[in-house]
Every structure is written in structure tokens, then in C-alpha cells.
Amino acid sequence: MLKKFIFSLSLNVCGAFCYALAINCFLLPSHLGEGGVTGLMTIFYYWLKLPPSLTNLCLNGLLLFIGWKLLDKRTVFYTLVAVGSISVCLRLTALWHFKLHDPLVAAISGGVLMGLAMAIIIKGHGTIAGSTILAKIVNKFLGIKTGSALLFFDLLVAVPSFVVIGFENMLLTVIELYISAYVLNKMLEVFVVKRSFMIISDKSAQIACALAKLNQTGITLLEATGYVSQKPKKVIYCICEAKDTVKLMRKIEELDPQAFVVLEDVRSAYGFELAKLL
């Protein structure tokens, strides 16, 4: 339990550092904006010269009241860690400007780093607050991908920002937001998405036993009947981590090369006690 706690804390701090680098090294030097609270933070920096670290704390502190009621307390706690770490890292890297001649390169680099940072923080059970809290709420209740929901809320701030940063930089900001949302979705697929197997084989007992040992989770055997043959069949159903897919596929092929296998992505899987019973 302590190891998981320390690991999650480390992920939030690491993600916060990457997030601060994206802002200070790529976005601010090229006069680019952002979405959500970070977008407001950059606008206040360009317009009023307010320190991003201070703006980040104040605006996200207000939005955390929303998250306190609608998100679980663990997420809120790690969000506090992430927001505090971002403010500290923004302060520490305030002079780390990386001026690029082509602002499009800055938009692409900042977008990739921003998406990576948010994925690391979400993997650590936190958020960067702001529009990320709204995106997590939408994902929880409507099932829309976190990155896609985040892009929508970010555009609500990014598009009007052309008044401060100019039309061309606003378009570059939209490109940066799209890239960060794309990277976030892809990273979350690697971190979060599980895979489900449905296997029909004459060696179902052997395969089920082997998969249970490899996957360290329960295996479900479903009763079925072949429509053409009218013979009873045992259908194996199991859920695994995405990283274990190749290992399980090799074992299935080794035991029965003729097995019929259906492999699908699973957006969510809940119920630890149920998983042990399967």
C-alpha cells in the first residue's frame, strides 16, 4: 500500500515537472496560448504579467471545490499534489525558455509534452485541475474519452484568446491542443485500457488453466452450443492488461493453433471481488 502511494506521488510530481517544462520552455517563449485554466494563466501572463505559478494556484483552487463533490477523495488529494507541484515547478523553471524560430515546432513540441504530462498525472490518480476535472467528470458520467472532453473545454478558452495572442498564434494553440489531446488519449490507452478475450476451443480446460496462471486473474467458462454442429462448447472469457496481450495470445496459439479468438478493447472494468470469483 505504501509503495503504491509513493509511486502515485512520484508520478504526479514527475508529470507536474513535464507540464511546467511544456509551458515555460515552449508555449510562453513562442507567445502561444493554452486551454482551460492554463490558457487563462497564459493570458494573464501576457496581459498583466502575473506569475503563472500564482495564477495556477488561485484558479485551480477554486475549481477543486467542484471536484471535491463529484470526484473521489483520492483523486482530489493527488490533484492537490499535482497542482502544488506544477506551481513549484513553474517557479523553478521560470527562466528555462527555449526560443524556437518556427512557432509550429513549439506548438507540436509543447503539445506532445503537455499530453504526456497529463497522462502521467492521470496514471498517478490525479488531475491538473481546471478543465481536466471537468473532463474526468464527463468521462465518468458520459463515457467520453478524457482527451476528447478535455479538448472541447480547452477550445472554449483557446479560441477567444486570439484577442490577446493574435489570430495566427490562436490557430497554433488549437493545433497544440489537438496534439496534446491525441497524445493523452493514446497514452491512457497504454496505461488504462484492458483487453478482453473470448476463446472457443476443444482444449478449453487446458487453455483456461494456462491463462489463469499467466494472467493471475479469474477465468470464466461459458456454456455454449455450436449452431451447425449442435455440439456443446466451453467458451473462455477473460480480461487482461493490454501489456499482457501478446503473452496470452502466444500461449493460446501454443496450446491450440486452431482456437477461435475474439480480442476487444475494454474501456472500463470494475469489481475487484467479482474478478476474483470469475
XYZ file of N, CA, C and O in Angstrom, residues 51-238:
752
model
N 2.570 36.106 -12.431
C 3.345 34.862 -12.436
C 2.426 33.654 -12.649
O 1.413 33.516 -11.949
N 2.746 32.782 -13.612
C 1.902 31.609 -13.856
C 1.732 30.727 -12.620
O 0.666 30.131 -12.427
N 2.750 30.624 -11.785
C 2.668 29.772 -10.593
C 1.574 30.255 -9.646
O 0.839 29.457 -9.058
N 1.431 31.577 -9.504
C 0.407 32.142 -8.624
C -0.986 31.966 -9.209
O -1.930 31.566 -8.520
N -1.129 32.254 -10.509
C -2.421 32.119 -11.178
C -2.905 30.675 -11.143
O -4.091 30.398 -10.949
N -1.978 29.749 -11.339
C -2.309 28.327 -11.325
C -2.932 27.920 -9.991
O -3.965 27.236 -9.943
N -2.333 28.351 -8.894
C -2.841 28.004 -7.565
C -4.221 28.603 -7.292
O -5.124 27.937 -6.805
N -4.369 29.872 -7.644
C -5.624 30.573 -7.335
C -6.800 30.015 -8.132
O -7.853 29.674 -7.562
N -6.647 29.897 -9.461
C -7.754 29.448 -10.299
C -8.095 27.980 -10.061
O -9.269 27.614 -9.959
N -7.065 27.148 -9.960
C -7.334 25.721 -9.747
C -7.862 25.452 -8.345
O -8.621 24.495 -8.132
N -7.492 26.290 -7.377
C -8.033 26.141 -6.031
C -9.542 26.305 -6.019
O -10.262 25.577 -5.319
N -10.047 27.236 -6.836
C -11.495 27.437 -6.922
C -12.190 26.233 -7.562
O -13.244 25.780 -7.098
N -11.585 25.714 -8.636
C -12.214 24.599 -9.344
C -12.172 23.294 -8.559
O -12.971 22.389 -8.807
N -11.248 23.195 -7.625
C -11.171 21.978 -6.828
C -12.405 21.791 -5.936
O -12.712 20.681 -5.517
N -13.123 22.888 -5.654
C -14.359 22.768 -4.886
C -15.391 21.947 -5.662
O -16.180 21.202 -5.085
N -15.379 22.107 -6.997
C -16.285 21.318 -7.835
C -15.891 19.849 -7.765
O -16.722 18.961 -7.583
N -14.597 19.598 -7.941
C -14.102 18.229 -7.920
C -14.302 17.542 -6.585
O -14.469 16.322 -6.521
N -14.294 18.309 -5.510
C -14.441 17.730 -4.167
C -15.767 17.008 -4.012
O -15.874 15.989 -3.337
N -16.808 17.537 -4.665
C -18.134 16.945 -4.550
C -18.357 15.812 -5.551
O -19.082 14.860 -5.270
N -17.735 15.911 -6.741
C -18.060 14.989 -7.824
C -17.011 13.918 -8.086
O -17.288 12.952 -8.789
N -15.802 14.080 -7.564
C -14.743 13.089 -7.759
C -14.407 12.424 -6.432
O -14.650 12.981 -5.368
N -13.830 11.223 -6.520
C -13.462 10.538 -5.285
C -12.329 11.279 -4.593
O -11.544 11.976 -5.218
N -12.245 11.100 -3.291
C -11.305 11.872 -2.466
C -9.843 11.563 -2.802
O -8.972 12.399 -2.645
N -9.582 10.339 -3.267
C -8.217 10.015 -3.662
C -7.772 10.874 -4.832
O -6.671 11.432 -4.823
N -8.655 11.038 -5.830
C -8.323 11.876 -6.993
C -8.115 13.319 -6.566
O -7.196 13.991 -7.051
N -8.960 13.810 -5.653
C -8.832 15.191 -5.192
C -7.498 15.388 -4.461
O -6.817 16.401 -4.647
N -7.119 14.411 -3.631
C -5.852 14.522 -2.900
C -4.667 14.596 -3.859
O -3.803 15.485 -3.739
N -4.624 13.674 -4.824
C -3.499 13.673 -5.762
C -3.538 14.889 -6.686
O -2.494 15.344 -7.166
N -4.739 15.419 -6.923
C -4.842 16.646 -7.703
C -4.200 17.814 -6.959
O -3.513 18.648 -7.549
N -4.434 17.866 -5.648
C -3.782 18.891 -4.826
C -2.259 18.779 -4.918
O -1.555 19.786 -5.033
N -1.770 17.547 -4.903
C -0.331 17.316 -5.041
C 0.149 17.796 -6.406
O 1.178 18.484 -6.516
N -0.599 17.446 -7.470
C -0.200 17.818 -8.824
C -0.220 19.326 -9.018
O 0.724 19.910 -9.571
N -1.292 19.977 -8.560
C -1.407 21.436 -8.725
C -0.307 22.159 -7.954
O 0.327 23.093 -8.466
N -0.065 21.726 -6.718
C 1.006 22.331 -5.933
C 2.369 22.122 -6.578
O 3.196 23.039 -6.632
N 2.603 20.915 -7.105
C 3.881 20.617 -7.759
C 4.057 21.422 -9.034
O 5.170 21.875 -9.350
N 2.963 21.615 -9.774
C 3.041 22.423 -11.004
C 3.452 23.849 -10.674
O 4.313 24.441 -11.349
N 2.846 24.425 -9.647
C 3.191 25.793 -9.260
C 4.661 25.907 -8.848
O 5.356 26.851 -9.222
N 5.134 24.918 -8.070
C 6.543 24.922 -7.656
C 7.455 24.781 -8.867
O 8.449 25.518 -9.009
N 7.127 23.843 -9.768
C 7.961 23.617 -10.954
C 7.923 24.801 -11.915
O 8.926 25.115 -12.566
N 6.770 25.460 -12.011
C 6.686 26.667 -12.844
C 7.628 27.744 -12.312
O 8.257 28.481 -13.079
N 7.697 27.828 -10.997
C 8.586 28.814 -10.365
C 10.052 28.449 -10.583
O 10.879 29.307 -10.907
N 10.376 27.172 -10.432
C 11.761 26.723 -10.557
C 12.279 26.802 -11.992
O 13.479 27.007 -12.217
N 11.376 26.616 -12.962
C 11.793 26.614 -14.376
C 11.391 27.898 -15.085
O 11.309 27.930 -16.314
N 11.139 28.952 -14.324
C 10.652 30.213 -14.912
C 11.603 30.788 -15.957
O 11.177 31.472 -16.886
N 12.892 30.518 -15.820
C 13.885 31.078 -16.747
C 14.327 30.077 -17.812
O 15.223 30.371 -18.599
N 13.700 28.920 -17.859
C 14.089 27.892 -18.827
C 13.351 28.095 -20.151
O 12.553 27.281 -20.576
N 13.618 29.196 -20.812
C 12.963 29.485 -22.086
C 13.740 28.848 -23.240
O 14.960 28.935 -23.292
N 13.006 28.214 -24.130
C 13.615 27.565 -25.290
C 13.002 28.183 -26.541
O 12.020 27.696 -27.072
N 13.580 29.280 -26.996
C 13.025 30.045 -28.109
C 13.299 29.336 -29.424
O 14.454 29.103 -29.793
N 12.239 28.986 -30.142
C 12.365 28.328 -31.441
C 12.023 29.319 -32.547
O 11.177 30.201 -32.376
N 12.687 29.167 -33.683
C 12.435 30.076 -34.805
C 11.071 29.811 -35.445
O 10.438 30.728 -35.967
N 10.635 28.584 -35.419
C 9.347 28.231 -36.012
C 8.340 27.944 -34.888
O 8.478 26.954 -34.167
N 7.317 28.785 -34.727
C 6.341 28.568 -33.647
C 5.541 27.278 -33.812
O 5.011 26.754 -32.838
N 5.466 26.753 -35.058
C 4.760 25.483 -35.260
C 5.490 24.345 -34.549
O 4.857 23.457 -33.963
N 6.826 24.385 -34.585
C 7.618 23.372 -33.877
C 7.363 23.477 -32.378
O 7.265 22.467 -31.677
N 7.262 24.707 -31.885
C 6.975 24.916 -30.463
C 5.593 24.360 -30.109
O 5.409 23.757 -29.045
N 4.608 24.570 -30.996
C 3.253 24.070 -30.751
C 3.236 22.549 -30.716
O 2.596 21.944 -29.839
N 3.947 21.920 -31.645
C 3.989 20.455 -31.693
C 4.717 19.894 -30.468
O 4.227 18.985 -29.792
N 5.877 20.477 -30.166
C 6.672 20.000 -29.019
C 5.920 20.204 -27.712
O 5.879 19.309 -26.856
N 5.319 21.399 -27.560
C 4.551 21.673 -26.350
C 3.349 20.766 -26.218
O 3.023 20.306 -25.119
N 2.683 20.475 -27.327
C 1.509 19.597 -27.303
C 1.858 18.180 -26.886
O 1.158 17.575 -26.076
N 2.948 17.664 -27.449
C 3.377 16.301 -27.101
C 3.749 16.217 -25.620
O 3.324 15.304 -24.899
N 4.525 17.194 -25.154
C 4.960 17.186 -23.752
C 3.785 17.405 -22.803
O 3.708 16.783 -21.735
N 2.845 18.253 -23.205
C 1.669 18.516 -22.379
C 0.796 17.264 -22.263
O 0.331 16.904 -21.174
N 0.564 16.583 -23.386
C -0.225 15.359 -23.361
C 0.424 14.270 -22.530
O -0.240 13.564 -21.765
N 1.742 14.152 -22.663
C 2.484 13.167 -21.874
C 2.382 13.481 -20.382
O 2.170 12.587 -19.552
N 2.525 14.755 -20.039
C 2.464 15.173 -18.635
C 1.102 14.859 -18.027
O 1.013 14.321 -16.908
N 0.033 15.175 -18.744
C -1.314 14.922 -18.213
C -1.581 13.431 -18.061
O -2.231 12.991 -17.105
N -1.072 12.627 -19.013
C -1.259 11.173 -18.920
C -0.543 10.613 -17.696
O -1.083 9.747 -17.001
N 0.661 11.102 -17.416
C 1.425 10.632 -16.254
C 0.688 10.989 -14.968
O 0.589 10.177 -14.040
N 0.156 12.212 -14.917
C -0.569 12.640 -13.720
C -1.841 11.824 -13.527
O -2.164 11.393 -12.411
N -2.583 11.584 -14.608
C -3.807 10.787 -14.506
C -3.482 9.348 -14.122
O -4.214 8.711 -13.356
N -2.365 8.828 -14.634
C -1.920 7.487 -14.234
C -1.634 7.449 -12.736
O -1.844 6.421 -12.073
N -1.202 8.567 -12.179
C -0.967 8.663 -10.737
C -2.207 9.012 -9.948
O -2.117 9.465 -8.803
N -3.398 8.857 -10.577
C -4.706 9.074 -9.945
C -4.989 10.543 -9.642
O -5.850 10.852 -8.817
N -4.286 11.455 -10.302
C -4.526 12.877 -10.094
C -5.044 13.545 -11.353
O -5.332 12.891 -12.358
N -5.200 14.852 -11.280
C -5.528 15.667 -12.452
C -4.747 16.970 -12.305
O -4.139 17.228 -11.267
N -4.781 17.785 -13.359
C -4.154 19.103 -13.253
C -5.204 20.146 -12.883
O -4.979 21.348 -13.048
N -6.352 19.646 -12.390
C -7.485 20.513 -12.033
C -7.984 21.220 -13.300
O -7.829 20.719 -14.396
N -8.581 22.398 -13.132
C -9.069 23.132 -14.296
C -10.009 22.294 -15.137
O -10.871 21.565 -14.637
N -9.831 22.375 -16.464
C -10.706 21.653 -17.379
C -10.519 20.149 -17.290
O -11.387 19.380 -17.712
N -9.389 19.692 -16.722
C -9.185 18.259 -16.563
C -10.198 17.671 -15.588
O -10.657 16.535 -15.759
N -10.560 18.425 -14.557
C -11.597 17.967 -13.625
C -12.922 17.810 -14.360
O -13.624 16.808 -14.209
N -13.255 18.797 -15.176
C -14.496 18.713 -15.953
C -14.457 17.530 -16.913
O -15.451 16.826 -17.092
N -13.283 17.301 -17.545
C -13.136 16.181 -18.477
C -13.290 14.841 -17.761
O -13.916 13.906 -18.275
N -12.730 14.733 -16.545
C -12.859 13.495 -15.770
C -14.313 13.246 -15.378
O -14.787 12.110 -15.374
N -15.033 14.331 -15.055
C -16.439 14.198 -14.690
C -17.253 13.728 -15.891
O -18.101 12.832 -15.782
N -16.985 14.322 -17.064
C -17.680 13.922 -18.287
C -17.365 12.469 -18.623
O -18.247 11.693 -19.014
N -16.090 12.076 -18.469
C -15.694 10.689 -18.728
C -16.399 9.729 -17.768
O -16.845 8.648 -18.164
N -16.532 10.134 -16.514
C -17.144 9.275 -15.500
C -18.626 9.064 -15.755
O -19.142 7.946 -15.631
N -19.345 10.132 -16.125
C -20.798 10.049 -16.238
C -21.292 9.822 -17.672
O -22.390 9.298 -17.862
N -20.507 10.222 -18.693
C -20.956 10.084 -20.074
C -20.114 9.102 -20.882
O -20.488 8.742 -21.996
N -18.940 8.709 -20.369
C -18.102 7.732 -21.060
C -17.295 8.295 -22.211
O -16.665 7.555 -22.967
N -17.288 9.629 -22.376
C -16.499 10.255 -23.441
C -15.023 10.209 -23.056
O -14.669 10.412 -21.894
N -14.147 9.942 -24.035
C -12.719 9.860 -23.752
C -12.233 11.130 -23.068
O -12.634 12.240 -23.450
N -11.346 10.960 -22.091
C -10.857 12.100 -21.314
C -10.198 13.142 -22.202
O -10.441 14.344 -22.062
N -9.349 12.693 -23.139
C -8.657 13.636 -24.015
C -9.611 14.419 -24.903
O -9.418 15.611 -25.132
N -10.647 13.759 -25.403
C -11.623 14.424 -26.278
C -12.436 15.461 -25.506
O -12.667 16.578 -25.986
N -12.878 15.092 -24.298
C -13.623 16.040 -23.464
C -12.741 17.220 -23.069
O -13.189 18.374 -23.055
N -11.483 16.930 -22.774
C -10.540 17.989 -22.406
C -10.345 18.962 -23.557
O -10.294 20.186 -23.362
N -10.246 18.430 -24.779
C -10.074 19.294 -25.961
C -11.253 20.239 -26.111
O -11.076 21.432 -26.406
N -12.465 19.741 -25.883
C -13.659 20.587 -26.010
C -13.618 21.753 -25.027
O -13.814 22.915 -25.406
N -13.359 21.457 -23.760
C -13.335 22.513 -22.745
C -12.169 23.486 -22.973
O -12.306 24.688 -22.729
N -11.044 22.963 -23.444
C -9.898 23.823 -23.692
C -10.150 24.805 -24.839
O -9.712 25.955 -24.804
N -10.861 24.348 -25.860
C -11.146 25.211 -27.000
C -12.042 26.388 -26.619
O -11.981 27.452 -27.247
N -12.855 26.197 -25.594
C -13.723 27.279 -25.134
C -12.909 28.482 -24.651
O -13.376 29.629 -24.706
N -11.686 28.226 -24.186
C -10.796 29.306 -23.747
C -9.818 29.682 -24.846
O -9.524 30.860 -25.066
N -9.328 28.682 -25.574
C -8.271 28.923 -26.568
C -8.738 29.787 -27.735
O -8.013 30.683 -28.185
N -9.945 29.532 -28.250
C -10.413 30.268 -29.436
C -10.567 31.766 -29.169
O -10.071 32.592 -29.950
N -11.206 32.171 -28.058
C -11.305 33.628 -27.800
C -9.973 34.291 -27.456
O -9.886 35.521 -27.445
N -8.925 33.505 -27.197
C -7.639 34.081 -26.787
C -6.937 34.845 -27.899
O -5.926 35.500 -27.655
N -7.474 34.769 -29.138
C -6.833 35.499 -30.247
C -6.808 37.010 -29.989
O -5.983 37.729 -30.554
N -7.696 37.479 -29.102
C -7.721 38.908 -28.757
C -6.394 39.335 -28.133
O -5.925 40.453 -28.343
N -5.775 38.428 -27.389
C -4.518 38.738 -26.695
C -3.301 38.256 -27.469
O -2.309 38.972 -27.598
N -3.348 37.018 -28.016
C -2.153 36.435 -28.641
C -2.149 36.535 -30.160
O -1.153 36.190 -30.802
N -3.244 37.010 -30.763
C -3.299 37.129 -32.208
C -3.918 35.901 -32.855
O -3.902 34.804 -32.294
N -4.438 36.100 -34.060
C -5.171 35.032 -34.746
C -4.254 33.863 -35.117
O -4.604 32.695 -34.955
N -3.059 34.169 -35.633
C -2.141 33.107 -36.058
C -1.708 32.240 -34.876
O -1.703 31.000 -34.967
N -1.356 32.874 -33.772
C -0.953 32.111 -32.593
C -2.117 31.338 -31.977
O -1.931 30.291 -31.364
N -3.330 31.865 -32.173
C -4.508 31.132 -31.700
C -4.660 29.831 -32.493
O -4.958 28.772 -31.917
N -4.451 29.896 -33.812
C -4.530 28.689 -34.639
C -3.456 27.678 -34.237
O -3.709 26.472 -34.176
N -2.257 28.179 -33.935
C -1.184 27.297 -33.480
C -1.531 26.681 -32.122
O -1.189 25.527 -31.849
N -2.221 27.446 -31.293
C -2.656 26.936 -29.994
C -3.663 25.809 -30.166
O -3.615 24.799 -29.445
N -4.573 25.951 -31.127
C -5.550 24.894 -31.405
C -4.829 23.618 -31.859
O -5.191 22.503 -31.445
N -3.802 23.785 -32.695
C -3.003 22.631 -33.129
C -2.331 21.965 -31.932
O -2.342 20.737 -31.793
N -1.775 22.781 -31.049
C -1.113 22.257 -29.848
C -2.106 21.500 -28.963
O -1.792 20.437 -28.424
N -3.322 22.040 -28.826
C -4.339 21.384 -28.002
C -4.761 20.045 -28.601
O -4.941 19.057 -27.884
N -4.904 20.009 -29.933
C -5.286 18.767 -30.595
C -4.209 17.700 -30.388
O -4.510 16.538 -30.086
N -2.946 18.102 -30.535
C -1.834 17.156 -30.367
C -1.788 16.645 -28.926
O -1.614 15.447 -28.687
N -1.956 17.547 -27.960
C -1.906 17.120 -26.557
C -3.060 16.177 -26.237
O -2.883 15.199 -25.502
N -4.258 16.449 -26.795
C -5.406 15.563 -26.562
C -5.171 14.198 -27.205
O -5.497 13.153 -26.623
N -4.588 14.196 -28.399
C -4.305 12.936 -29.100
C -3.283 12.105 -28.321
O -3.473 10.901 -28.108
N -2.206 12.765 -27.886
C -1.175 12.065 -27.112
C -1.758 11.549 -25.798
O -1.476 10.416 -25.378
N -2.599 12.363 -25.143
C -3.222 11.948 -23.891
C -4.073 10.698 -24.083
O -3.973 9.734 -23.308
N -4.917 10.688 -25.112
C -5.762 9.521 -25.376
C -4.927 8.268 -25.634
O -5.231 7.180 -25.129
N -3.876 8.417 -26.438
C -3.027 7.271 -26.766
C -2.283 6.760 -25.535
O -2.152 5.550 -25.335
N -1.784 7.674 -24.712
C -1.066 7.271 -23.510
C -2.004 6.591 -22.515
O -1.641 5.608 -21.867
N -3.233 7.100 -22.396
C -4.194 6.488 -21.487
C -4.603 5.100 -21.969
O -4.915 4.217 -21.166
N -4.609 4.893 -23.287
C -4.892 3.560 -23.818
C -3.809 2.584 -23.380
O -4.080 1.439 -23.039
N -2.565 3.060 -23.392
C -1.452 2.213 -22.957
C -1.531 1.959 -21.458
O -1.323 0.838 -20.982
N -1.854 3.014 -20.693
C -1.871 2.917 -19.226
C -3.104 2.199 -18.691
O -3.024 1.426 -17.740
N -4.262 2.498 -19.284
C -5.529 2.138 -18.642
C -6.276 1.004 -19.332
O -6.810 0.112 -18.683
N -6.333 1.032 -20.664
C -7.214 0.115 -21.384
C -6.851 -1.342 -21.131
O -5.686 -1.713 -21.136
N -7.877 -2.140 -20.906
C -7.697 -3.575 -20.758
C -8.208 -4.269 -22.018
O -8.866 -3.648 -22.850
N -7.886 -5.517 -22.149
C -8.333 -6.297 -23.300
C -9.163 -7.470 -22.808
O -8.876 -8.048 -21.754
N -10.172 -7.820 -23.579
C -10.974 -8.996 -23.248
C -10.763 -10.063 -24.315
O -10.663 -9.758 -25.507
N -10.660 -11.307 -23.855
C -10.530 -12.460 -24.734
C -11.803 -13.284 -24.677
O -12.340 -13.539 -23.595
N -12.264 -13.733 -25.846
C -13.308 -14.746 -25.907
C -12.754 -15.850 -26.800
O -12.444 -15.622 -27.973
N -12.600 -17.032 -26.232
C -11.891 -18.115 -26.911
C -12.790 -19.339 -27.019
O -13.365 -19.795 -26.013
N -12.900 -19.883 -28.224
C -13.640 -21.129 -28.457
C -12.631 -22.170 -28.910
O -11.949 -21.993 -29.923
N -12.525 -23.250 -28.144
C -11.520 -24.270 -28.428
C -11.962 -25.614 -27.876
O -12.710 -25.687 -26.891
N -11.475 -26.689 -28.506
C -11.725 -28.029 -27.992
C -10.826 -28.334 -26.800
O -11.007 -29.358 -26.135
N -9.870 -27.463 -26.550
C -8.956 -27.636 -25.417
C -9.174 -26.526 -24.389
O -8.229 -25.962 -23.844
N -10.425 -26.205 -24.157
C -10.762 -25.074 -23.295
C -10.237 -25.242 -21.876
O -9.807 -24.279 -21.239
N -10.253 -26.468 -21.350
C -9.796 -26.689 -19.979
C -8.307 -26.389 -19.841
O -7.871 -25.729 -18.888
N -7.503 -26.849 -20.808
C -6.062 -26.601 -20.774
C -5.759 -25.118 -20.916
O -4.914 -24.566 -20.199
N -6.440 -24.472 -21.860
C -6.199 -23.043 -22.107
C -6.603 -22.221 -20.891
O -5.881 -21.313 -20.469
N -7.759 -22.530 -20.298
C -8.233 -21.787 -19.128
C -7.239 -21.908 -17.975
O -6.937 -20.914 -17.292
N -6.718 -23.110 -17.761
C -5.749 -23.331 -16.679
C -4.472 -22.536 -16.923
O -3.945 -21.881 -16.015
N -3.984 -22.537 -18.180
C -2.748 -21.822 -18.520
C -2.927 -20.311 -18.401
O -2.060 -19.609 -17.875
N -4.076 -19.803 -18.858
C -4.320 -18.359 -18.800
C -4.477 -17.881 -17.366
O -4.050 -16.782 -17.015
N -5.110 -18.698 -16.527
C -5.280 -18.324 -15.120
C -3.925 -18.164 -14.431
O -3.725 -17.266 -13.611
N -2.965 -19.027 -14.781
C -1.624 -18.937 -14.190
C -0.856 -17.727 -14.727
O -0.160 -17.036 -13.983
N -0.994 -17.472 -16.039
C -0.270 -16.357 -16.651
C -0.850 -15.009 -16.264
O -0.127 -14.057 -15.959
N -2.178 -14.909 -16.263
C -2.852 -13.622 -16.087
C -3.072 -13.259 -14.628
O -3.347 -12.103 -14.295
N -3.001 -14.245 -13.739
C -3.190 -14.025 -12.302
C -4.560 -13.417 -11.976
O -4.703 -12.676 -11.013
N -5.548 -13.671 -12.828
C -6.919 -13.238 -12.550
C -7.861 -14.394 -12.875
O -7.449 -15.420 -13.414
N -9.132 -14.199 -12.576
C -10.110 -15.252 -12.815
C -10.401 -15.469 -14.287
O -10.218 -14.584 -15.129
N -10.855 -16.663 -14.598
C -11.264 -17.034 -15.948
C -12.711 -17.512 -15.879
O -13.079 -18.275 -14.974
N -13.527 -17.085 -16.821
C -14.933 -17.503 -16.861
C -15.140 -18.495 -17.999
O -14.690 -18.257 -19.124
N -15.823 -19.602 -17.716
C -16.189 -20.580 -18.740
C -17.692 -20.463 -18.995
O -18.504 -20.621 -18.080
N -18.044 -20.170 -20.227
C -19.448 -20.007 -20.601
C -19.927 -21.244 -21.355
O -19.218 -21.775 -22.217
N -21.130 -21.659 -21.042
C -21.732 -22.785 -21.749
C -22.288 -22.291 -23.085
O -23.000 -21.298 -23.151
N -21.951 -23.012 -24.173
C -22.438 -22.617 -25.498
C -22.691 -23.868 -26.334
O -22.236 -24.967 -26.004
N -23.413 -23.677 -27.426
C -23.696 -24.774 -28.355
C -23.432 -24.304 -29.771
O -23.914 -23.236 -30.182
N -22.644 -25.060 -30.525
C -22.383 -24.715 -31.923
C -23.653 -24.851 -32.743
O -24.312 -25.902 -32.694
N -24.004 -23.848 -33.505
C -25.267 -23.875 -34.253
C -25.238 -24.942 -35.342
O -26.207 -25.679 -35.528
N -24.138 -25.040 -36.082
C -24.039 -26.007 -37.188
C -23.822 -27.420 -36.651
O -24.515 -28.358 -37.027
N -22.839 -27.569 -35.742
C -22.507 -28.910 -35.239
C -23.472 -29.391 -34.162
O -23.570 -30.584 -33.906
N -24.154 -28.450 -33.500
C -25.056 -28.765 -32.377
C -24.316 -29.457 -31.232
O -24.914 -30.194 -30.456
N -22.998 -29.202 -31.151
C -22.193 -29.781 -30.083
C -21.989 -28.756 -28.970
O -21.826 -27.566 -29.248
N -21.989 -29.209 -27.720
C -21.740 -28.269 -26.603
C -20.297 -27.777 -26.628
O -19.373 -28.529 -26.960
N -20.121 -26.523 -26.282
C -18.790 -25.911 -26.275
C -18.587 -25.151 -24.961
O -19.535 -24.674 -24.352
N -17.336 -25.036 -24.573
C -16.948 -24.186 -23.454
C -16.272 -22.950 -24.028
O -15.244 -23.051 -24.706
N -16.852 -21.788 -23.780
C -16.269 -20.532 -24.256
C -15.528 -19.874 -23.097
O -16.107 -19.662 -22.020
N -14.263 -19.562 -23.319
C -13.437 -18.935 -22.277
C -13.546 -17.427 -22.405
O -13.394 -16.872 -23.501
N -13.781 -16.755 -21.282
C -13.806 -15.295 -21.274
C -12.886 -14.798 -20.164
O -12.964 -15.253 -19.023
N -12.000 -13.883 -20.516
C -11.111 -13.305 -19.503
C -10.719 -11.888 -19.902
O -10.817 -11.503 -21.067
